[in-house]
Short mmCIF file of C-alpha atoms in Angstrom, two decimals:
data_model
loop_
_atom_site.label_atom_id
_atom_site.label_comp_id
_atom_site.label_asym_id
_atom_site.label_seq_id
_atom_site.Cartn_x
_atom_site.Cartn_y
_atom_site.Cartn_z
CA MET A 954 0.00 0.00 0.00
CA GLY A 955 2.93 2.33 0.60
CA LYS A 956 4.23 1.78 -2.90
CA THR A 957 4.41 5.00 -4.92
CA VAL A 958 3.50 4.84 -8.58
CA ASN A 959 4.81 7.63 -10.81
CA LYS A 960 3.99 8.19 -14.45
CA LYS A 961 4.96 11.13 -16.63
CA LEU A 962 2.14 13.56 -17.29
CA LYS A 963 1.94 14.71 -20.91
CA LEU A 964 -1.67 15.53 -21.71
CA GLY A 965 -3.21 15.95 -18.27
CA PHE A 966 -4.49 19.48 -18.79
CA GLY A 967 -5.84 19.12 -22.31
CA VAL A 968 -9.48 19.05 -21.18
CA LEU A 969 -9.24 22.04 -18.86
CA LYS A 970 -9.27 24.54 -21.72
CA SER A 971 -12.74 23.42 -22.77
CA CYS A 972 -14.33 23.98 -19.36
CA PRO A 973 -14.29 27.62 -18.23
CA TYR A 974 -15.89 26.73 -14.89
CA ASN A 975 -12.82 24.71 -13.93
CA ARG A 976 -10.28 27.30 -14.94
CA ASN A 977 -12.03 30.12 -13.08
CA SER A 978 -12.54 28.06 -9.95
CA ILE A 979 -8.82 27.27 -9.85
CA VAL A 980 -7.96 30.96 -9.89
CA ARG A 981 -10.42 31.84 -7.12
CA ASP A 982 -10.00 28.78 -4.87
CA GLN A 983 -7.96 29.55 -1.76
CA SER A 984 -7.52 25.87 -0.80
CA LEU A 985 -4.85 25.23 -3.43
CA LEU A 986 -1.28 24.08 -3.03
CA LYS A 987 1.43 24.81 -5.58
CA THR A 988 4.10 22.14 -6.02
CA GLY A 989 6.58 23.10 -8.69
CA LYS A 990 4.49 23.91 -11.77
CA THR A 991 1.45 21.93 -10.58
CA THR A 992 -1.38 23.40 -8.54
CA TYR A 993 -3.07 20.89 -6.23
CA LYS A 994 -6.48 21.32 -4.67
CA LYS A 995 -6.11 20.55 -0.95
CA LEU A 996 -8.74 18.27 0.59
CA LYS A 997 -9.13 16.32 3.81
CA GLY A 998 -10.73 13.05 4.83
CA SER A 999 -11.81 9.88 3.09
CA GLN A 1000 -15.32 10.93 2.05
CA ASN A 1001 -16.44 11.17 -1.57
CA LEU A 1002 -13.27 9.62 -3.01
CA ARG A 1003 -15.06 8.18 -6.04
CA GLN A 1004 -16.72 11.48 -6.98
CA ARG A 1005 -13.51 13.40 -6.33
CA LEU A 1006 -11.53 11.11 -8.63
CA VAL A 1007 -14.10 11.35 -11.43
CA LEU A 1008 -14.46 15.13 -11.25
CA SER A 1009 -10.72 15.66 -10.80
CA THR A 1010 -10.01 13.56 -13.89
CA LEU A 1011 -12.64 15.20 -16.10
CA ALA A 1012 -11.83 18.74 -14.90
CA SER A 1013 -8.06 18.11 -15.04
CA THR A 1014 -7.73 19.35 -11.46
CA PRO A 1015 -4.99 17.63 -9.43
CA PHE A 1016 -5.71 17.17 -5.73
CA LEU A 1017 -3.96 16.31 -2.50
CA ILE A 1018 -6.01 14.56 0.20
CA GLU A 1019 -4.60 14.46 3.73
CA GLU A 1020 -5.77 12.93 7.01
CA ILE A 1021 -7.38 9.90 5.39
CA ARG A 1022 -8.82 8.06 8.42
CA ALA A 1023 -5.87 9.35 10.40
CA GLU A 1024 -7.62 8.73 13.73
CA ASP A 1025 -8.87 5.22 12.92
CA THR A 1026 -7.44 2.04 14.37
CA TRP A 1027 -6.51 1.07 10.83
CA PRO A 1028 -5.65 4.42 9.20
CA GLY A 1029 -5.34 5.21 5.53
CA LEU A 1030 -6.87 4.06 2.26
CA ARG A 1031 -8.84 0.83 2.20
CA PRO A 1032 -8.03 -1.99 -0.27
CA HIS A 1033 -11.04 -1.17 -2.48
CA GLU A 1034 -9.95 2.48 -2.72
CA VAL A 1035 -6.45 1.48 -3.80
CA SER A 1036 -8.00 -0.91 -6.31
CA LEU A 1037 -10.11 1.94 -7.71
CA LEU A 1038 -6.98 4.03 -8.18
CA ARG A 1039 -5.32 1.16 -10.06
CA LEU A 1040 -8.41 0.83 -12.24
CA ILE A 1041 -8.27 4.52 -13.13
CA GLU A 1042 -4.61 4.07 -14.06
CA LYS A 1043 -5.64 1.34 -16.50
CA VAL A 1044 -8.19 3.46 -18.36
CA CYS A 1045 -6.20 6.73 -18.22
CA ASP A 1046 -2.89 7.67 -19.78
CA ASP A 1047 -0.15 9.58 -17.94
CA CYS A 1048 -1.86 10.01 -14.58
CA ILE A 1049 0.17 10.12 -11.38
CA VAL A 1050 -0.86 8.41 -8.15
CA GLU A 1051 1.23 8.87 -5.02
CA ILE A 1052 0.34 7.27 -1.68
CA ASN A 1053 2.42 7.71 1.45
CA GLU A 1054 3.55 4.77 3.59
CA THR A 1055 0.63 4.94 6.01
CA GLY A 1056 -1.95 5.50 3.28
CA THR A 1057 -3.22 8.66 4.98
CA LYS A 1058 -2.10 10.98 2.18
CA LEU A 1059 -3.01 10.71 -1.50
CA LYS A 1060 -1.70 12.90 -4.30
CA TYR A 1061 -3.49 12.52 -7.62
CA LYS A 1062 -2.63 14.18 -10.91
CA PRO A 1063 -5.09 13.21 -13.67
CA GLY A 1064 -4.22 12.22 -17.19
CA MET A 1065 -6.29 11.66 -20.33
CA VAL A 1066 -9.07 9.07 -20.29
CA MET A 1067 -8.17 6.60 -23.02
CA GLY A 1068 -10.66 3.72 -22.68
CA GLY A 1069 -9.56 0.64 -24.59
CA LYS A 1070 -10.55 -2.91 -25.47
CA ASN A 1071 -10.14 -6.22 -23.66
CA LEU A 1072 -8.99 -4.67 -20.39
CA VAL A 1073 -9.10 -6.75 -17.19
CA HIS A 1074 -9.28 -5.61 -13.57
CA ASP A 1075 -9.59 -7.55 -10.32
CA CYS A 1076 -11.74 -5.46 -7.97
CA GLY A 1077 -10.80 -7.50 -4.89
CA VAL A 1078 -13.20 -8.66 -2.21
CA SER A 1079 -13.48 -5.74 0.22
CA ARG A 1080 -16.22 -4.11 -1.92
CA SER A 1081 -18.32 -5.42 -4.77
CA ILE A 1082 -18.02 -4.63 -8.48
CA GLY A 1083 -20.94 -2.20 -8.04
CA TYR A 1084 -18.63 0.15 -6.13
CA PHE A 1085 -16.42 0.51 -9.22
CA LEU A 1086 -19.06 0.65 -11.96
CA GLU A 1087 -20.43 4.17 -11.42
CA PRO A 1088 -17.09 6.06 -11.59
CA LEU A 1089 -15.87 3.81 -14.39
CA ILE A 1090 -18.93 4.45 -16.56
CA LEU A 1091 -18.72 8.23 -16.07
CA LEU A 1092 -15.06 8.31 -17.10
CA ALA A 1093 -15.55 5.92 -20.02
CA LEU A 1094 -18.23 8.14 -21.59
CA PHE A 1095 -15.59 10.83 -22.11
CA ALA A 1096 -12.75 8.53 -23.15
CA LYS A 1097 -10.81 8.73 -26.40
CA LYS A 1098 -11.93 5.23 -27.40
CA PRO A 1099 -14.88 3.03 -26.36
CA LEU A 1100 -14.25 0.90 -23.29
CA SER A 1101 -14.47 -2.88 -23.01
CA ILE A 1102 -13.33 -4.32 -19.68
CA ARG A 1103 -13.69 -7.53 -17.68
CA LEU A 1104 -14.19 -6.89 -13.96
CA LYS A 1105 -13.60 -9.66 -11.42
CA GLY A 1106 -14.80 -9.83 -7.82
CA ILE A 1107 -18.09 -9.78 -5.93
CA THR A 1108 -21.18 -9.32 -8.10
CA ASN A 1109 -23.84 -9.19 -5.36
CA ASP A 1110 -23.66 -7.94 -1.79
CA SER A 1111 -25.68 -5.84 0.64
CA LYS A 1112 -23.48 -2.72 0.47
CA ASP A 1113 -23.37 -1.62 -3.16
CA PRO A 1114 -25.84 -1.81 -6.04
CA CYS A 1115 -25.62 -5.27 -7.59
CA VAL A 1116 -24.66 -5.83 -11.22
CA ASP A 1117 -28.30 -6.69 -12.06
CA THR A 1118 -29.44 -3.22 -10.94
CA PHE A 1119 -26.80 -1.57 -13.12
CA ARG A 1120 -28.00 -3.58 -16.09
CA SER A 1121 -31.73 -2.98 -15.55
CA THR A 1122 -31.76 0.58 -14.16
CA THR A 1123 -28.46 2.46 -14.50
CA LEU A 1124 -27.84 1.83 -18.20
CA PRO A 1125 -31.38 2.88 -19.28
CA MET A 1126 -30.96 6.04 -17.20
CA LEU A 1127 -27.83 7.01 -19.17
CA LYS A 1128 -29.83 6.97 -22.40
CA ARG A 1129 -31.87 9.90 -21.08
CA PHE A 1130 -28.73 12.04 -21.34
CA GLY A 1131 -27.99 11.12 -24.95
CA VAL A 1132 -25.79 8.05 -24.41
CA PRO A 1133 -26.40 5.69 -27.38
CA SER A 1134 -27.78 2.20 -26.76
CA GLU A 1135 -25.32 0.64 -29.17
CA GLY A 1136 -22.19 -0.43 -27.36
CA LEU A 1137 -23.67 0.10 -23.89
CA GLU A 1138 -23.88 -3.30 -22.19
CA LEU A 1139 -23.14 -5.17 -18.97
CA LYS A 1140 -22.83 -8.93 -19.37
CA ILE A 1141 -22.75 -11.17 -16.28
CA GLU A 1142 -20.39 -14.08 -16.92
CA SER A 1143 -20.42 -15.62 -13.43
CA ARG A 1144 -21.68 -14.80 -9.94
CA GLY A 1145 -19.50 -14.16 -6.92
CA ALA A 1146 -20.71 -13.66 -3.35
CA PRO A 1147 -18.74 -12.54 -0.28
CA PRO A 1148 -16.35 -13.34 1.24
CA HIS A 1149 -14.31 -14.79 -1.64
CA GLY A 1150 -16.03 -13.44 -4.76
CA GLY A 1151 -15.09 -15.10 -8.02
CA GLY A 1152 -17.70 -13.32 -10.14
CA GLU A 1153 -16.98 -11.77 -13.53
CA VAL A 1154 -18.77 -9.21 -15.68
CA ILE A 1155 -17.93 -7.57 -19.01
CA LEU A 1156 -18.72 -3.87 -19.32
CA THR A 1157 -18.78 -2.03 -22.64
CA VAL A 1158 -19.32 1.73 -22.80
CA PRO A 1159 -19.42 3.94 -25.92
CA THR A 1160 -17.96 7.44 -25.99
CA VAL A 1161 -20.01 10.62 -26.31
CA GLU A 1162 -19.06 14.12 -27.39
CA LYS A 1163 -21.35 15.67 -24.79
CA LEU A 1164 -24.32 14.89 -22.55
CA THR A 1165 -27.70 16.48 -23.20
CA ALA A 1166 -29.62 18.38 -20.52
CA VAL A 1167 -32.92 16.84 -19.42
CA ASN A 1168 -36.38 18.01 -18.45
CA TRP A 1169 -37.40 14.99 -16.40
CA LEU A 1170 -40.36 15.71 -14.14
CA ASP A 1171 -42.95 13.10 -15.07
CA GLU A 1172 -42.69 10.09 -12.75
CA GLY A 1173 -45.61 8.28 -14.33
CA MET A 1174 -47.45 5.33 -12.79
CA VAL A 1175 -45.93 1.92 -12.16
CA LYS A 1176 -47.03 -0.38 -14.99
CA ARG A 1177 -44.90 -3.46 -14.35
CA ILE A 1178 -42.30 -4.95 -12.03
CA ARG A 1179 -39.40 -7.06 -13.20
CA GLY A 1180 -36.63 -8.68 -11.24
CA VAL A 1181 -34.06 -11.41 -10.99
CA THR A 1182 -33.00 -13.64 -8.13
CA PHE A 1183 -29.62 -15.33 -7.88
CA SER A 1184 -28.24 -18.18 -5.84
CA ALA A 1185 -24.70 -19.50 -5.71
CA ARG A 1186 -23.63 -22.63 -3.86
CA VAL A 1187 -27.03 -22.93 -2.18
CA SER A 1188 -30.23 -24.70 -3.21
CA SER A 1189 -32.26 -23.18 -6.06
CA GLN A 1190 -35.27 -23.42 -3.73
CA PHE A 1191 -33.94 -20.29 -2.03
CA GLU A 1192 -34.83 -18.33 -5.17
CA ASN A 1193 -38.34 -19.77 -5.34
CA ALA A 1194 -38.92 -18.73 -1.73
CA MET A 1195 -37.80 -15.14 -2.43
CA ILE A 1196 -40.03 -14.92 -5.49
CA ARG A 1197 -43.10 -16.22 -3.65
CA SER A 1198 -42.75 -13.74 -0.79
CA ALA A 1199 -42.06 -10.78 -3.13
CA ARG A 1200 -44.99 -11.64 -5.40
CA GLY A 1201 -47.21 -11.99 -2.34
CA ILE A 1202 -46.79 -8.24 -1.81
CA PHE A 1203 -46.82 -7.04 -5.44
CA ASN A 1204 -49.76 -9.11 -6.68
CA ARG A 1205 -52.13 -7.16 -4.45
CA LEU A 1206 -51.24 -4.01 -6.39
CA LEU A 1207 -50.67 -4.95 -10.05
CA PRO A 1208 -50.77 -8.11 -12.14
CA ASP A 1209 -47.71 -7.61 -14.38
CA VAL A 1210 -44.96 -9.01 -12.13
CA HIS A 1211 -42.25 -11.26 -13.51
CA ILE A 1212 -39.14 -12.27 -11.55
CA PHE A 1213 -36.54 -14.43 -13.28
CA THR A 1214 -34.16 -16.88 -11.62
CA ASP A 1215 -30.41 -17.21 -12.11
CA HIS A 1216 -29.10 -20.24 -10.25
CA LYS A 1217 -25.35 -20.74 -10.58
CA ALA A 1218 -23.33 -23.86 -9.88
CA GLY A 1219 -19.76 -24.96 -10.43
CA PRO A 1220 -17.27 -22.39 -11.81
CA GLN A 1221 -20.08 -19.87 -12.51
CA ALA A 1222 -20.95 -19.74 -8.79
CA GLY A 1223 -17.74 -18.05 -7.66
CA LYS A 1224 -14.55 -19.24 -6.07
CA HIS A 1225 -14.28 -22.67 -4.53
CA SER A 1226 -10.87 -22.94 -2.87
CA LEU A 1227 -9.49 -24.55 0.24
CA SER A 1228 -6.87 -22.16 1.56
CA HIS A 1229 -6.30 -21.93 5.32
CA LYS A 1230 -8.45 -18.82 5.81
CA GLU A 1231 -11.27 -20.23 3.75
CA MET A 1232 -11.52 -23.50 5.63
CA ALA A 1233 -14.05 -21.84 7.96
CA PHE A 1234 -16.42 -21.71 5.01
CA HIS A 1235 -15.41 -25.12 3.65
CA GLY A 1236 -13.90 -23.31 0.69
CA ARG A 1237 -17.25 -21.83 -0.38
CA SER A 1238 -18.87 -18.41 -0.71
CA PRO A 1239 -22.58 -19.24 -0.53
CA GLY A 1240 -25.01 -16.43 -1.26
CA TYR A 1241 -28.41 -15.51 -2.62
CA GLY A 1242 -30.27 -12.32 -3.34
CA ILE A 1243 -32.81 -10.43 -5.39
CA SER A 1244 -32.91 -7.32 -7.59
CA LEU A 1245 -36.25 -5.65 -8.39
CA VAL A 1246 -37.12 -2.78 -10.70
CA ALA A 1247 -40.43 -0.96 -11.18
CA GLU A 1248 -40.97 0.54 -14.64
CA THR A 1249 -43.39 3.45 -14.93
CA THR A 1250 -45.56 4.68 -17.79
CA SER A 1251 -43.15 7.59 -18.38
CA GLY A 1252 -40.08 5.34 -18.71
CA CYS A 1253 -38.64 5.71 -15.20
CA PHE A 1254 -36.93 2.78 -13.50
CA ILE A 1255 -37.01 2.54 -9.69
CA SER A 1256 -34.89 -0.25 -8.24
CA SER A 1257 -33.98 -1.99 -5.02
CA ASP A 1258 -31.76 -4.97 -4.37
CA THR A 1259 -29.97 -6.93 -1.68
CA ALA A 1260 -27.87 -10.04 -1.23
CA VAL A 1261 -27.34 -12.39 1.69
CA SER A 1262 -23.92 -13.88 2.38
CA TYR A 1263 -21.15 -14.02 4.91
CA ALA A 1264 -19.11 -10.87 5.60
CA GLN A 1265 -16.56 -9.68 3.10
CA LEU A 1266 -12.87 -10.17 3.87
CA GLY A 1267 -11.44 -7.19 5.67
CA GLU A 1268 -14.66 -6.49 7.53
CA VAL A 1269 -14.70 -5.89 11.27
CA GLY A 1270 -15.03 -9.26 12.97
CA GLU A 1271 -13.38 -12.60 12.48
CA ILE A 1272 -14.36 -15.10 9.82
CA GLU A 1273 -14.95 -17.70 12.50
CA ASP A 1274 -17.57 -15.46 14.14
CA GLU A 1275 -19.32 -14.90 10.83
CA GLU A 1276 -19.64 -18.61 10.26
CA LYS A 1277 -21.76 -18.91 13.39
CA LYS A 1278 -24.27 -16.28 12.23
CA ALA A 1279 -27.44 -17.56 10.63
CA LEU A 1280 -28.19 -16.06 7.25
CA THR A 1281 -31.51 -14.25 6.76
CA PRO A 1282 -34.18 -16.70 5.49
CA PRO A 1283 -34.97 -16.22 1.78
CA GLU A 1284 -38.67 -15.65 2.54
CA ASP A 1285 -37.76 -12.63 4.68
CA VAL A 1286 -35.34 -11.34 2.03
CA GLY A 1287 -38.02 -11.31 -0.69
CA GLU A 1288 -40.58 -9.63 1.54
CA GLN A 1289 -38.16 -6.98 2.84
CA ILE A 1290 -36.82 -5.92 -0.54
CA ALA A 1291 -40.32 -5.81 -2.07
CA SER A 1292 -41.48 -3.58 0.77
CA PHE A 1293 -38.44 -1.35 0.35
CA LEU A 1294 -39.17 -0.95 -3.36
CA LEU A 1295 -42.70 0.21 -2.53
CA GLU A 1296 -41.24 2.74 -0.07
CA GLN A 1297 -38.95 4.09 -2.82
CA ILE A 1298 -41.92 4.46 -5.17
CA GLU A 1299 -43.97 6.21 -2.49
CA GLN A 1300 -41.22 8.79 -1.87
CA GLY A 1301 -41.55 9.90 -5.49
CA GLY A 1302 -38.93 11.08 -7.95
CA VAL A 1303 -37.71 9.84 -11.32
CA VAL A 1304 -34.84 7.87 -9.76
CA ASP A 1305 -34.37 5.93 -6.54
CA LEU A 1306 -32.05 6.99 -3.71
CA THR A 1307 -29.20 4.82 -5.02
CA HIS A 1308 -29.06 6.68 -8.34
CA GLN A 1309 -29.43 10.20 -6.98
CA GLY A 1310 -25.71 10.97 -6.94
CA LEU A 1311 -25.23 9.72 -10.50
CA LEU A 1312 -28.19 11.84 -11.63
CA PHE A 1313 -26.60 15.00 -10.18
CA LEU A 1314 -23.25 14.23 -11.82
CA LEU A 1315 -24.85 13.68 -15.23
CA CYS A 1316 -26.77 16.97 -14.94
CA ALA A 1317 -23.60 18.83 -13.89
CA LEU A 1318 -21.59 17.47 -16.84
CA SER A 1319 -24.29 18.07 -19.44
CA GLU A 1320 -24.43 20.79 -22.09
CA PRO A 1321 -24.75 24.44 -20.91
CA ASP A 1322 -28.50 24.28 -20.59
CA VAL A 1323 -30.87 23.94 -17.64
CA SER A 1324 -31.70 20.44 -16.39
CA LYS A 1325 -34.89 20.07 -14.41
CA VAL A 1326 -35.59 16.79 -12.60
CA ARG A 1327 -37.89 15.54 -9.86
CA ILE A 1328 -36.44 13.63 -6.92
CA GLY A 1329 -37.73 12.26 -3.63
CA LYS A 1330 -35.99 13.15 -0.40
CA LEU A 1331 -32.30 14.01 -0.60
CA SER A 1332 -30.06 11.06 0.24
CA PRO A 1333 -26.76 11.47 2.15
CA TYR A 1334 -24.94 10.25 -0.96
CA GLY A 1335 -26.74 12.84 -3.07
CA ILE A 1336 -25.77 15.63 -0.67
CA GLU A 1337 -22.11 14.59 -0.68
CA THR A 1338 -22.15 14.47 -4.48
CA LEU A 1339 -23.45 18.04 -4.66
CA LYS A 1340 -20.58 19.13 -2.40
CA SER A 1341 -18.04 17.45 -4.68
CA ILE A 1342 -19.57 19.08 -7.77
CA ARG A 1343 -19.24 22.47 -6.12
CA GLU A 1344 -15.63 21.71 -5.11
CA PHE A 1345 -14.42 20.83 -8.60
CA LEU A 1346 -16.81 22.50 -11.04
CA GLY A 1347 -17.91 25.51 -9.03
CA LEU A 1348 -21.56 24.75 -9.80
CA LYS A 1349 -24.51 25.42 -7.49
CA PHE A 1350 -27.99 24.01 -7.96
CA SER A 1351 -31.45 25.03 -6.85
CA ILE A 1352 -33.59 22.46 -5.01
CA ASN A 1353 -37.16 23.45 -4.10
CA GLN A 1354 -40.08 21.48 -2.75
CA ASP A 1355 -43.14 20.93 -4.89
CA PRO A 1356 -46.00 21.68 -2.45
CA SER A 1357 -48.51 19.59 -4.40
CA THR A 1358 -46.55 16.32 -4.13
CA GLY A 1359 -43.92 16.88 -1.45
CA THR A 1360 -41.19 15.91 -3.90
CA LEU A 1361 -38.16 18.09 -4.70
CA ILE A 1362 -37.48 19.87 -7.99
CA PHE A 1363 -33.77 19.94 -8.86
CA LEU A 1364 -32.78 22.80 -11.18
CA GLY A 1365 -29.30 23.48 -12.50
CA MET A 1366 -27.15 24.51 -15.44
CA GLY A 1367 -24.63 22.03 -16.84
CA CYS A 1368 -20.99 23.04 -17.16
CA GLY A 1369 -20.93 22.26 -20.88
CA TYR A 1370 -18.29 19.57 -20.64
CA LYS A 1371 -17.12 18.25 -24.02
CA ASN A 1372 -15.07 15.22 -24.90
CA VAL A 1373 -12.07 16.90 -26.48
CA SER A 1374 -10.08 13.68 -26.87
CA ARG A 1375 -12.88 12.14 -28.94
CA LYS A 1376 -12.70 15.08 -31.37
CA ILE A 1377 -8.93 14.72 -31.67
CA SER A 1378 -9.22 11.02 -32.44
#
């Protein structure tokens, strides 16, 4: 973790010229540090690292983060954060990543987003693939070449959106902002549950010259519910139990409910090894879960998902203790996630809480026109994303309550970001 990786920066500031918001904010910002010829934005703490890396890369704004979990028992960057940095190095050219020995200080100097074909990245097992997908997709849209990458690790857990949700909800949402359907795909090759993972997906993302602003206020009415259950190294009856309990709630409200099953066995069910640490689980990573999405008459997709498994490696607590814990019964899992989806729908908005941060980022990076969208209550992740947008792009947005529905109307001007590297190519 203390290893320092240096790469020569050649084209790191090529994008900055096309974004006047970034250049002006650099001149005015008092929290900047000059090191030689490079000006670094000074930040503190571990929060919002994904958004900071995305916005720093696109705005060509180097940053220095200090005091990363400095007071924690285990200070510094976590394994999944280091893995994210390595992933960004793979899709970018000439970026510089420097981490001190304790991991409490990170210096990042962005390069040019290149994209590329047939890339491979192991995401590790401290966070799922869903943690990496959002920042990767945002960067890939503005790459020089379309991206095709194989990601390895955990496909379904209870922390991050599962790969099924990205396929059914996130990708359709991108099309609202002018991202073409052709070349936009997430293919699930195999499943991997905590603690040992072993799942694989293939992500392909096309490039765009710019994102279009949206006027997205109509939530519509829910017309159908779709979903998928998965099970790995457990009986397929677990999936049937989740479906029965979920349908027991939905069928009272609407008839068009279809939930598919995806039972995996053998190599497609994740890792099956017998190392010393894994003996507590008999070399297995059993897991099961469900992803649901409600489609409305206006083309909105509201999702919820969860997965049940043993704790991921690196979590607080010993593996031996986790083995003794009973996993949540599949009947309860189906009922809980169906109820949560209904709560998300009741709150209103054109996206669910999970996608709120991505929605704000897409609006901020869109053409210099006003985006107007309806959301439910502000999520903590959404609030932190707005702070990061203000830090790097200098943009402020208006959020007002609609008295007739209780929902919030988000109003803001995009920074007019353009993919300069795509034009050059």
